[in-house]
Short mmCIF file of C-alpha atoms in Angstrom, two decimals:
data_model
loop_
_atom_site.label_atom_id
_atom_site.label_comp_id
_atom_site.label_asym_id
_atom_site.label_seq_id
_atom_site.Cartn_x
_atom_site.Cartn_y
_atom_site.Cartn_z
CA ASN C 126 -7.52 -23.27 -27.07
CA PRO C 127 -7.20 -26.51 -29.01
CA SER C 128 -4.89 -28.35 -26.36
CA GLN C 129 -7.97 -28.49 -24.83
CA PHE C 130 -8.21 -31.06 -27.26
CA LEU C 131 -5.50 -32.25 -29.40
CA ALA C 132 -2.12 -32.53 -27.89
CA ALA C 133 0.57 -31.30 -28.27
CA ARG C 134 2.78 -33.67 -30.78
CA ALA C 135 -1.16 -32.94 -32.55
CA LEU C 136 -0.52 -29.41 -33.46
CA ILE C 137 3.13 -30.35 -34.10
CA ILE C 138 1.68 -32.03 -37.14
CA ARG C 139 -1.01 -30.06 -37.85
CA ALA C 140 1.77 -26.65 -38.25
CA HIS C 141 4.52 -29.02 -40.09
CA GLU C 142 1.76 -28.89 -42.66
CA SER C 143 -0.61 -26.08 -42.48
CA ILE C 144 -3.74 -27.77 -41.34
CA PRO C 145 -5.58 -25.41 -39.88
CA VAL C 146 -7.70 -26.07 -36.59
CA THR C 147 -11.65 -26.35 -37.59
CA ASP C 148 -14.86 -27.14 -35.39
CA GLN C 149 -14.46 -30.88 -37.15
CA ASP C 150 -12.27 -30.53 -34.03
CA LEU C 151 -14.04 -30.30 -31.30
CA PRO C 152 -15.58 -32.25 -29.29
CA VAL C 153 -19.36 -33.53 -29.60
CA CYS C 154 -21.70 -29.92 -27.80
CA GLN C 155 -22.31 -32.23 -23.99
CA THR C 156 -25.76 -30.40 -23.56
CA TYR C 157 -27.02 -32.32 -26.89
CA VAL C 158 -25.29 -35.00 -25.19
CA VAL C 159 -26.67 -35.14 -22.35
CA SER C 160 -29.08 -34.00 -22.75
CA VAL C 161 -29.96 -37.14 -25.19
CA LEU C 162 -29.15 -39.78 -22.21
CA SER C 163 -31.30 -38.32 -19.90
CA LEU C 164 -33.99 -40.75 -21.82
CA ASN C 165 -35.03 -43.69 -20.20
CA SER C 166 -33.94 -46.43 -22.42
CA VAL C 167 -31.03 -44.74 -24.10
CA ASN C 168 -27.73 -45.57 -23.96
CA TRP C 169 -24.55 -44.15 -25.06
CA VAL C 170 -22.47 -46.64 -27.43
CA ASN C 171 -20.40 -44.25 -28.80
CA HIS C 172 -19.35 -40.41 -30.46
CA SER C 173 -17.54 -38.50 -33.25
CA LYS C 174 -16.66 -35.70 -33.18
CA TRP C 175 -16.15 -35.26 -37.10
CA PHE C 176 -19.52 -36.41 -38.49
CA ASN C 177 -20.81 -34.65 -34.68
CA THR C 178 -23.09 -37.70 -34.32
CA LEU C 179 -24.23 -40.37 -31.24
CA ILE C 180 -24.85 -43.02 -31.51
CA VAL C 181 -26.58 -44.53 -28.72
CA THR C 182 -29.10 -47.90 -28.23
CA TYR C 183 -32.59 -47.36 -27.11
CA HIS C 184 -35.65 -50.16 -27.03
CA ASP C 185 -38.48 -47.52 -26.14
CA THR C 186 -39.41 -46.38 -29.09
CA THR C 187 -40.83 -43.48 -27.40
CA ASP C 188 -37.77 -42.32 -26.82
CA VAL C 189 -36.56 -41.67 -30.82
CA ASN C 190 -40.03 -40.20 -31.20
CA VAL C 191 -38.51 -37.37 -28.33
CA ILE C 192 -35.06 -36.83 -30.05
CA LYS C 193 -36.75 -36.70 -33.67
CA ASN C 194 -38.11 -33.55 -32.42
CA TRP C 195 -35.25 -31.99 -30.83
CA SER C 196 -34.22 -28.22 -32.14
CA PHE C 197 -30.55 -30.13 -32.65
CA VAL C 198 -31.02 -33.21 -33.97
CA ALA C 199 -30.48 -32.60 -37.82
CA ASP C 200 -30.32 -36.65 -38.37
CA LEU C 201 -30.85 -39.79 -37.54
CA ASN C 202 -30.62 -43.44 -38.73
CA ALA C 203 -31.37 -46.31 -36.86
CA THR C 204 -30.09 -50.05 -37.72
CA LYS C 205 -31.09 -53.65 -35.65
CA MET C 206 -28.08 -54.14 -33.78
CA ALA C 207 -28.57 -57.99 -33.45
CA ARG C 208 -24.78 -59.99 -33.04
CA PRO C 209 -25.77 -63.33 -33.81
CA LYS C 210 -22.11 -65.17 -33.34
CA ILE C 211 -20.16 -66.52 -36.35
CA SER C 212 -17.49 -67.81 -37.32
CA SER C 213 -14.69 -65.12 -36.70
CA LYS C 214 -13.82 -63.36 -39.80
CA PHE C 215 -10.33 -63.80 -40.15
CA ASP C 216 -10.80 -68.16 -39.46
CA ASN C 217 -9.10 -68.10 -42.72
CA LEU C 218 -5.62 -67.81 -41.46
CA VAL C 219 -3.78 -69.88 -43.47
CA VAL C 220 -1.12 -71.27 -41.30
CA ALA C 221 2.20 -73.04 -41.79
CA GLU C 222 4.01 -75.92 -39.60
CA LYS C 223 7.15 -73.53 -38.12
CA GLU C 224 10.28 -73.95 -40.07
CA ILE C 225 14.13 -74.59 -38.52
CA ILE C 226 15.52 -71.03 -38.71
CA ASP C 227 18.96 -70.96 -39.52
CA VAL C 228 20.45 -67.86 -37.58
CA ASN C 229 23.08 -67.28 -39.98
CA ALA C 230 21.12 -66.80 -42.96
CA HIS C 231 20.71 -62.97 -44.42
CA TYR C 232 21.29 -61.28 -40.25
CA PRO C 233 18.81 -59.71 -39.07
CA TYR C 234 16.46 -61.16 -40.69
CA GLY C 235 16.29 -65.03 -40.92
CA VAL C 236 13.73 -65.98 -43.07
CA THR C 237 12.22 -61.99 -42.60
CA TYR C 238 14.87 -61.11 -45.31
CA ASN C 239 12.57 -61.98 -48.62
CA GLN C 240 9.72 -60.33 -47.54
CA ASN C 241 11.80 -56.37 -46.99
CA HIS C 242 14.50 -57.01 -49.92
CA ILE C 243 11.83 -56.99 -52.20
CA HIS C 244 11.08 -53.37 -51.09
CA LYS C 245 15.01 -52.76 -50.25
CA VAL C 246 14.26 -51.35 -46.67
CA ASP C 247 16.87 -53.57 -45.65
CA TYR C 248 18.98 -50.25 -47.48
CA LEU C 249 17.26 -47.84 -45.04
CA HIS C 250 17.71 -49.79 -42.27
CA ASP C 251 21.11 -50.00 -43.04
CA LEU C 252 21.07 -46.59 -43.10
CA GLY C 253 19.45 -46.86 -39.70
CA PHE C 254 16.18 -45.69 -40.35
CA LYS C 255 13.83 -48.19 -38.29
CA GLY C 256 10.86 -45.65 -37.97
CA GLN C 257 12.05 -44.51 -34.76
CA GLY C 258 9.94 -41.06 -33.39
CA LEU C 259 7.11 -42.71 -35.87
CA HIS C 260 3.88 -42.74 -33.79
CA ILE C 261 1.65 -45.68 -36.12
CA ALA C 262 -2.03 -46.91 -34.72
CA ILE C 263 -2.65 -49.75 -35.40
CA ILE C 264 -6.82 -50.08 -35.72
CA ASP C 265 -7.73 -53.93 -35.18
CA ALA C 266 -9.44 -56.53 -33.96
CA GLY C 267 -7.46 -56.89 -30.63
CA PHE C 268 -3.94 -58.05 -29.76
CA GLU C 269 -4.50 -61.09 -27.67
CA ASN C 270 -1.20 -61.99 -26.13
CA ALA C 271 1.22 -59.03 -27.70
CA ASN C 272 2.58 -57.98 -24.03
CA THR C 273 3.88 -61.21 -23.71
CA LEU C 274 5.34 -62.28 -27.30
CA ASN C 275 9.52 -62.23 -26.40
CA ALA C 276 8.96 -61.12 -30.14
CA LEU C 277 7.57 -57.83 -28.53
CA ARG C 278 8.89 -57.98 -25.75
CA ARG C 279 11.38 -54.68 -26.81
CA LEU C 280 8.34 -52.80 -27.44
CA PHE C 281 6.76 -52.79 -24.62
CA GLU C 282 10.24 -52.43 -21.90
CA GLU C 283 11.06 -49.95 -23.83
CA GLY C 284 7.44 -48.31 -23.48
CA ARG C 285 7.16 -47.57 -27.08
CA VAL C 286 3.54 -49.09 -26.80
CA LEU C 287 2.42 -45.52 -25.71
CA SER C 288 -1.37 -45.89 -25.20
CA THR C 289 -3.47 -48.75 -25.74
CA LYS C 290 -8.38 -48.16 -26.15
CA ASP C 291 -10.90 -49.83 -27.21
CA PHE C 292 -14.04 -48.75 -28.67
CA VAL C 293 -16.52 -51.41 -28.87
CA THR C 294 -16.73 -52.47 -24.84
CA HIS C 295 -14.49 -49.79 -23.36
CA ASP C 296 -12.80 -52.10 -21.69
CA ASN C 297 -9.49 -50.80 -22.34
CA ASP C 298 -7.66 -54.50 -22.41
CA VAL C 299 -6.93 -54.78 -25.29
CA TYR C 300 -4.74 -57.65 -24.97
CA ALA C 301 -7.24 -60.01 -24.01
CA ASP C 302 -9.36 -59.59 -26.59
CA HIS C 303 -9.44 -61.20 -30.45
CA PHE C 304 -5.19 -62.39 -31.51
CA HIS C 305 -5.57 -60.83 -34.94
CA GLY C 306 -3.87 -57.49 -33.81
CA ALA C 307 -1.25 -58.62 -32.59
CA ALA C 308 -0.59 -60.98 -36.17
CA VAL C 309 -0.52 -57.84 -37.53
CA LEU C 310 1.77 -54.86 -35.47
CA SER C 311 4.36 -58.38 -35.28
CA VAL C 312 4.67 -58.07 -38.52
CA ILE C 313 5.79 -54.30 -38.03
CA ALA C 314 7.66 -54.16 -35.10
CA GLY C 315 8.36 -58.56 -34.32
CA GLU C 316 12.43 -58.26 -33.75
CA ILE C 317 13.98 -62.11 -33.61
CA GLU C 318 17.22 -61.78 -33.53
CA GLY C 319 19.52 -63.60 -36.43
CA GLU C 320 15.51 -64.83 -37.79
CA PHE C 321 12.92 -62.05 -37.38
CA HIS C 322 12.84 -58.64 -38.36
CA GLY C 323 9.68 -56.52 -38.74
CA THR C 324 9.42 -53.07 -41.21
CA ALA C 325 9.64 -50.93 -38.82
CA PRO C 326 10.77 -52.61 -35.29
CA LEU C 327 11.86 -49.09 -33.94
CA ALA C 328 8.78 -47.04 -33.87
CA SER C 329 6.27 -46.71 -31.38
CA PHE C 330 2.28 -47.55 -31.22
CA HIS C 331 -1.00 -46.79 -30.15
CA LEU C 332 -3.33 -50.73 -30.46
CA LEU C 333 -7.07 -49.82 -30.69
CA ARG C 334 -10.16 -52.15 -30.45
CA SER C 335 -12.57 -50.67 -33.57
CA GLU C 336 -13.65 -54.82 -34.48
CA ASP C 337 -15.62 -57.46 -32.69
CA ALA C 338 -14.27 -60.74 -34.96
CA ASP C 339 -17.13 -62.63 -33.51
CA ALA C 340 -19.99 -60.61 -35.11
CA GLU C 341 -20.14 -57.94 -38.24
CA TYR C 342 -23.03 -55.42 -38.24
CA ILE C 343 -22.22 -51.55 -39.52
CA LEU C 344 -21.85 -50.04 -36.30
CA GLU C 345 -18.16 -51.08 -36.48
CA GLU C 346 -17.06 -48.12 -38.75
CA ASP C 347 -18.42 -46.28 -35.65
CA PHE C 348 -16.44 -47.86 -34.25
CA TRP C 349 -12.67 -47.19 -36.84
CA VAL C 350 -14.17 -44.23 -36.57
CA SER C 351 -13.72 -42.75 -33.25
CA ALA C 352 -10.53 -45.12 -32.76
CA ALA C 353 -9.03 -42.90 -36.16
CA GLU C 354 -10.80 -39.59 -34.41
CA TYR C 355 -8.21 -40.86 -30.96
CA ALA C 356 -5.32 -41.47 -33.19
CA ASP C 357 -5.59 -37.86 -34.86
CA SER C 358 -5.98 -36.65 -31.59
CA ILE C 359 -3.22 -37.51 -29.46
CA GLY C 360 -0.85 -36.84 -32.75
CA ALA C 361 -0.38 -41.06 -34.32
CA ASP C 362 1.75 -40.73 -38.28
CA ILE C 363 -0.27 -43.74 -39.51
CA ILE C 364 -3.65 -45.56 -39.58
CA ASN C 365 -2.55 -49.64 -40.50
CA THR C 366 -6.83 -50.29 -41.11
CA SER C 367 -6.02 -54.11 -41.80
CA LEU C 368 -9.77 -53.80 -41.88
CA GLY C 369 -12.42 -53.89 -44.32
CA TYR C 370 -16.78 -54.11 -44.44
CA THR C 371 -19.44 -56.06 -47.35
CA THR C 372 -21.78 -57.73 -46.27
CA PHE C 373 -23.16 -57.98 -42.11
CA ASP C 374 -25.09 -59.86 -40.25
CA ASP C 375 -27.73 -57.57 -41.09
CA SER C 376 -27.81 -58.46 -44.92
CA THR C 377 -30.43 -54.78 -45.36
CA THR C 378 -26.65 -53.01 -44.25
CA ASN C 379 -24.47 -54.49 -47.07
CA HIS C 380 -22.93 -52.59 -49.42
CA VAL C 381 -22.81 -52.36 -53.48
CA TYR C 382 -20.53 -51.97 -55.50
CA ALA C 383 -21.27 -48.54 -56.42
CA GLU C 384 -20.85 -47.54 -52.62
CA LEU C 385 -17.05 -48.10 -52.83
CA ASP C 386 -16.63 -44.33 -54.35
CA GLY C 387 -14.14 -43.14 -51.26
CA ASN C 388 -17.03 -40.91 -50.72
CA THR C 389 -19.73 -42.39 -49.21
CA THR C 390 -18.97 -45.22 -46.83
CA VAL C 391 -19.14 -43.42 -43.42
CA ILE C 392 -15.21 -45.78 -42.93
CA ALA C 393 -13.95 -44.26 -46.62
CA VAL C 394 -15.13 -40.67 -45.16
CA ALA C 395 -13.52 -40.68 -41.87
CA SER C 396 -10.22 -42.61 -43.71
CA ASP C 397 -9.98 -38.85 -46.37
CA ILE C 398 -10.94 -36.86 -42.67
CA ALA C 399 -8.24 -38.57 -41.06
CA ALA C 400 -5.90 -37.63 -44.10
CA SER C 401 -7.02 -34.49 -43.94
CA LYS C 402 -4.84 -34.34 -40.43
CA GLY C 403 -2.30 -35.03 -41.45
CA MET C 404 -2.04 -38.97 -41.40
CA PHE C 405 -0.97 -40.85 -43.36
CA LEU C 406 -2.85 -44.25 -43.91
CA CYS C 407 -2.37 -47.92 -45.22
CA SER C 408 -5.73 -50.09 -45.89
CA SER C 409 -5.28 -53.96 -46.74
CA ALA C 410 -7.41 -54.15 -50.32
CA GLY C 411 -9.74 -57.33 -49.15
CA ASN C 412 -9.19 -60.81 -48.83
CA SER C 413 -11.87 -61.66 -52.25
CA GLY C 414 -9.73 -62.12 -55.10
CA ASP C 415 -11.44 -65.94 -55.19
CA ASN C 416 -14.83 -65.34 -53.87
CA ALA C 417 -18.22 -64.27 -56.20
CA TRP C 418 -17.23 -60.13 -54.41
CA GLY C 419 -13.79 -60.48 -56.27
CA ARG C 420 -13.50 -56.29 -55.59
CA ILE C 421 -11.62 -54.33 -52.62
CA SER C 422 -13.92 -53.67 -49.44
CA THR C 423 -13.86 -50.14 -47.04
CA PRO C 424 -12.10 -48.42 -46.99
CA ALA C 425 -10.05 -49.94 -49.21
CA ASP C 426 -12.15 -47.84 -51.61
CA ALA C 427 -10.43 -44.12 -49.81
CA ASP C 428 -9.36 -41.84 -51.86
CA SER C 429 -6.16 -41.02 -49.67
CA THR C 430 -6.07 -44.46 -48.35
CA LEU C 431 -3.01 -46.34 -49.83
CA THR C 432 -4.71 -49.73 -50.42
CA VAL C 433 -2.10 -52.63 -50.70
CA GLY C 434 -2.77 -56.39 -52.08
CA ALA C 435 -0.78 -58.99 -51.31
CA VAL C 436 2.11 -61.18 -53.36
CA ASP C 437 4.59 -63.13 -51.43
CA SER C 438 8.52 -62.21 -51.60
CA LEU C 439 8.95 -63.35 -55.69
CA GLY C 440 6.88 -60.75 -56.29
CA VAL C 441 3.45 -62.61 -57.62
CA ARG C 442 -0.25 -61.73 -56.75
CA GLY C 443 -2.01 -64.58 -54.26
CA SER C 444 -5.57 -64.75 -55.87
CA PHE C 445 -7.00 -64.12 -53.20
CA SER C 446 -5.95 -60.13 -53.18
CA SER C 447 -9.37 -58.02 -54.25
CA TYR C 448 -9.08 -56.28 -56.92
CA GLY C 449 -9.99 -52.78 -58.28
CA TYR C 450 -11.04 -50.20 -59.43
CA SER C 451 -12.77 -48.24 -56.23
CA SER C 452 -16.68 -47.92 -58.70
CA ASP C 453 -15.54 -44.99 -59.08
CA GLY C 454 -12.40 -46.00 -61.60
CA ASP C 455 -9.07 -44.95 -59.21
CA VAL C 456 -6.58 -47.37 -59.12
CA LYS C 457 -7.32 -49.37 -56.44
CA PRO C 458 -5.08 -51.07 -54.71
CA ASN C 459 -2.76 -48.98 -54.75
CA VAL C 460 0.14 -51.34 -54.66
CA MET C 461 1.09 -54.99 -53.27
CA SER C 462 3.66 -55.98 -50.38
CA VAL C 463 4.10 -58.96 -48.81
CA GLY C 464 0.80 -60.87 -47.43
CA HIS C 465 1.09 -64.72 -49.03
CA ASN C 466 3.08 -66.56 -46.80
CA CYS C 467 4.02 -63.43 -45.04
CA TYR C 468 6.18 -64.77 -42.20
CA LEU C 469 5.00 -62.97 -38.23
CA ILE C 470 5.09 -63.99 -34.71
CA ALA C 471 1.72 -66.63 -33.76
CA PRO C 472 -0.11 -64.65 -30.90
CA TRP C 473 -0.36 -68.27 -29.72
CA ASP C 474 3.17 -69.61 -28.90
CA GLY C 475 5.07 -66.77 -29.56
CA THR C 476 6.82 -69.67 -32.58
CA ILE C 477 7.37 -67.60 -36.76
CA ILE C 478 5.10 -68.54 -39.50
CA ARG C 479 3.33 -67.85 -42.19
CA ALA C 480 0.47 -66.62 -43.53
CA ASN C 481 -2.04 -65.60 -46.37
CA GLY C 482 -3.86 -62.09 -46.31
CA THR C 483 -4.02 -58.33 -47.50
CA SER C 484 -4.16 -58.54 -43.45
CA PHE C 485 -0.86 -58.57 -43.01
CA SER C 486 1.12 -56.69 -46.55
CA SER C 487 -0.56 -53.95 -44.94
CA PRO C 488 1.22 -53.45 -41.85
CA MET C 489 4.33 -54.39 -43.50
CA MET C 490 4.01 -51.16 -46.41
CA ALA C 491 2.93 -49.22 -42.79
CA GLY C 492 5.95 -50.16 -41.32
CA MET C 493 8.08 -49.48 -44.59
CA ALA C 494 6.02 -45.61 -45.13
CA ALA C 495 6.69 -45.02 -41.41
CA VAL C 496 10.62 -45.49 -42.65
CA LEU C 497 10.69 -44.14 -45.67
CA TRP C 498 9.15 -41.01 -43.18
CA GLN C 499 11.24 -40.33 -40.99
CA ALA C 500 14.18 -40.52 -43.94
CA LEU C 501 12.00 -38.29 -45.68
CA PRO C 502 10.26 -35.68 -42.90
CA GLU C 503 10.09 -33.00 -45.28
CA LEU C 504 6.90 -34.68 -47.01
CA SER C 505 3.53 -34.16 -46.56
CA ASN C 506 1.26 -37.70 -45.78
CA MET C 507 0.40 -37.35 -49.19
CA GLN C 508 3.60 -36.65 -50.22
CA LEU C 509 4.57 -39.30 -48.83
CA LYS C 510 1.35 -41.86 -50.92
CA THR C 511 2.71 -40.46 -55.10
CA LEU C 512 6.67 -40.99 -53.92
CA ILE C 513 5.47 -44.39 -52.98
CA GLU C 514 3.84 -45.02 -55.81
CA GLU C 515 5.63 -43.96 -58.05
CA SER C 516 8.83 -45.80 -56.19
CA SER C 517 6.33 -48.83 -57.00
CA HIS C 518 7.40 -51.38 -60.53
CA GLN C 519 3.76 -51.20 -62.92
CA TYR C 520 4.12 -46.94 -62.16
CA ASN C 521 3.41 -46.50 -65.50
CA ASN C 522 0.59 -49.27 -66.67
CA PRO C 523 -0.82 -50.06 -63.71
CA ASP C 524 -4.64 -52.07 -63.40
CA SER C 525 -7.31 -53.33 -61.03
CA LEU C 526 -4.77 -56.44 -60.01
CA MET C 527 -1.97 -54.90 -58.85
CA GLY C 528 -2.17 -51.29 -58.86
CA TYR C 529 1.10 -49.64 -59.33
CA GLY C 530 2.06 -52.41 -58.65
CA ILE C 531 5.15 -53.55 -55.54
CA PRO C 532 7.18 -51.00 -53.94
CA ASP C 533 11.01 -50.10 -53.73
CA VAL C 534 11.78 -47.49 -50.91
CA TYR C 535 14.52 -47.12 -50.97
CA ARG C 536 14.36 -45.60 -54.82
CA ALA C 537 11.41 -43.69 -53.62
CA TYR C 538 14.23 -42.39 -50.76
CA GLN C 539 16.99 -41.77 -53.69
CA SER C 540 14.78 -40.27 -55.99
CA GLU C 541 14.24 -37.65 -53.78
CA THR C 542 17.93 -37.54 -51.85
CA GLY C 543 20.04 -37.78 -54.99
CA LEU C 544 22.27 -40.46 -53.21
CA SER C 545 23.00 -43.72 -53.63
CA TYR C 546 23.09 -46.79 -52.24
CA MET C 547 26.59 -46.89 -50.48
CA LEU C 548 27.51 -46.91 -46.97
CA SER C 549 30.99 -44.95 -47.03
CA THR C 550 33.78 -47.59 -47.59
CA ASN C 551 36.21 -45.47 -46.36
CA LEU C 552 34.80 -45.06 -42.78
CA LYS C 553 32.70 -47.78 -39.81
CA ILE C 554 31.36 -46.04 -37.24
CA HIS C 555 31.31 -48.56 -34.37
CA ASN C 556 29.57 -46.43 -31.89
CA ILE C 557 28.48 -42.95 -29.69
CA TYR C 558 28.52 -42.60 -26.38
CA PRO C 559 26.25 -41.06 -24.46
CA ASN C 560 23.21 -42.84 -25.15
CA PRO C 561 20.18 -41.68 -24.52
CA PHE C 562 21.31 -37.93 -24.09
CA GLN C 563 20.64 -36.14 -21.76
CA ASN C 564 22.65 -32.05 -20.22
CA GLU C 565 25.53 -33.59 -21.55
CA SER C 566 27.49 -30.75 -22.85
CA THR C 567 29.82 -34.10 -25.39
CA LEU C 568 29.16 -36.27 -27.64
CA THR C 569 31.65 -38.99 -28.09
CA VAL C 570 32.17 -41.17 -31.34
CA MET C 571 34.41 -43.84 -32.33
CA LEU C 572 34.89 -44.77 -36.08
CA SER C 573 37.96 -46.23 -37.84
CA SER C 574 39.28 -45.06 -41.20
CA HIS C 575 41.45 -46.21 -43.78
CA ILE C 576 42.51 -43.24 -45.44
CA GLU C 577 43.33 -39.87 -43.76
CA GLN C 578 40.33 -37.40 -44.26
CA GLN C 579 37.72 -35.01 -43.21
CA VAL C 580 34.13 -36.14 -42.31
CA ILE C 581 31.27 -34.09 -41.44
CA ILE C 582 28.89 -34.95 -39.02
CA SER C 583 26.37 -34.21 -39.21
CA ILE C 584 23.18 -33.39 -36.29
CA ILE C 585 19.67 -33.80 -38.25
CA ASP C 586 15.43 -33.81 -35.76
CA GLU C 587 13.82 -35.44 -36.55
CA LEU C 588 11.88 -33.00 -39.47
CA GLY C 589 14.92 -33.46 -41.10
CA ARG C 590 16.81 -30.20 -40.40
CA VAL C 591 20.16 -29.53 -39.99
CA VAL C 592 20.30 -28.68 -36.42
CA HIS C 593 24.66 -28.86 -36.23
CA ASP C 594 27.73 -29.27 -38.38
CA PHE C 595 31.04 -29.87 -37.62
CA SER C 596 33.68 -30.55 -39.04
CA PHE C 597 36.54 -33.01 -38.48
CA THR C 598 39.97 -34.56 -39.40
CA VAL C 599 40.42 -38.16 -39.01
CA TYR C 600 43.33 -40.35 -39.56
CA PRO C 601 44.21 -44.70 -40.51
CA GLY C 602 43.27 -46.39 -37.50
CA LYS C 603 40.29 -45.62 -34.90
CA ASN C 604 39.60 -42.19 -34.10
CA LYS C 605 38.08 -41.11 -30.99
CA VAL C 606 35.50 -37.58 -31.91
CA GLU C 607 34.05 -35.75 -29.42
CA ILE C 608 31.66 -33.78 -30.76
CA ASN C 609 30.97 -30.39 -28.19
CA ASN C 610 28.11 -27.62 -27.58
CA VAL C 611 25.42 -30.33 -27.32
CA LYS C 612 23.50 -29.51 -24.57
CA SER C 613 21.13 -27.10 -25.77
CA LEU C 614 19.75 -30.03 -27.59
CA ALA C 615 15.43 -30.75 -27.25
CA SER C 616 14.44 -34.38 -26.31
CA GLY C 617 13.49 -36.20 -29.36
CA THR C 618 15.34 -38.69 -31.28
CA TYR C 619 18.05 -37.38 -34.02
CA ARG C 620 20.28 -39.07 -36.33
CA LEU C 621 24.35 -38.82 -37.05
CA ARG C 622 24.94 -38.43 -40.14
CA PHE C 623 28.06 -38.92 -41.07
CA LEU C 624 29.61 -38.63 -44.34
CA GLY C 625 33.18 -39.40 -45.71
CA MET C 626 35.48 -38.08 -48.65
CA ASP C 627 33.71 -40.85 -50.56
CA GLY C 628 30.64 -39.40 -50.78
CA GLY C 629 29.10 -42.66 -49.09
CA VAL C 630 27.08 -42.11 -45.86
CA ASN C 631 26.59 -43.85 -42.70
CA TYR C 632 23.57 -42.67 -40.22
CA LEU C 633 23.34 -43.52 -36.57
CA PRO C 634 20.26 -42.93 -34.62
CA LEU C 635 20.62 -40.32 -31.30
CA VAL C 636 18.09 -39.89 -28.65
CA VAL C 637 17.96 -36.62 -26.03
CA TYR C 638 15.51 -37.12 -22.93
#
């Protein structure tokens, strides 16, 4: 009975991509867990169904010897959980002074126009694709003040923060922890009219904390695994990880470059498992390009992850951006996005600032992946990854600094659909109502036409299927078009596609409750 441990949405994703439910999806056996936790000095920390592991703390070696001898224990590894306070790994966030915003420049993007337009994602926004219906899990260090920022107000008012969960302290108050995740979230979901526009501002989110920003220990990789398992179980479409691991406070657990082959570290293996469940994974390459390590971190080495390095909005690589390849020769980073002088929302005061880091190029790309997947829902997660890579500017000549280069997500969309970027010049869509729609039998659309023409209106569901087609004759001037027999529409997010006589295409989103 998989519905006992996987949400309905997770089962739909599996069915859509023909992914079987396996023993790997089953919870860890509670009988074994209870046995381990019955020992006096043992306390639960986390567990993983994918690896069939239990993480505990202990202070009595006698208990460890008991655990070793149990028949159900295949292996046991111990590490010191020393937590000396260190400077936050995110302290090198580079902040520029807030600039005066010209609200009339590149409406509605303002200062974010260039970082959107370099990927042509603004073209997909124009077609109505802004991430509606896509669920993005952000696994990070905390989301301090995210629920109070004006730029994220619409996200919270519309109930599109679907869940929060803390896998470090388990208090689930992710808004009281580090600010890093809030900055990451703003790159995707932030909106200030005429000033700031994220890459997928209408997506929905799960905000998950796996990182302790004030220490660095290898168990944080295991916390990430638990967060990824949770994201899978509730049916997330995309995971963004603006985290990376190479060295730790306990240097005996440090990774060496040979381990970054995509198949060795716990977090890299888990990333590939997450992808095998149908999720699309975006990971920051790392910010070591200027230091002795230089290379990517993990899980950026994971085979199935789209690893993202940093350029500025003119396409110039940030020197801090970690380079590849992975130790087994895979192209890493896979692609580049804006993470050098990237505009985002400052979690501490809500102002628009610029910052440096692949922490921001990764969510830039995750948001664009959501928009592209919304436009092309028939694709699998790995087909989407390949399509993004193929749309990049140096796909035919990748290198270790920029991988396949800077994606053009509109070109990716065009290559799949054959549609050119052309809104109908003879047709303008004004409004649709009621929207949201519930149990009514008629939808009303207001549109204007320059000529008398046949217009085909299609209702398309989240999987890209045309559920209704209608043809209308419209006349010069304003037209009121009524679409009947739509009471049977199931709850969900739809697109209304308007095809004019000149071949141009217009879209409007429709939400059905």
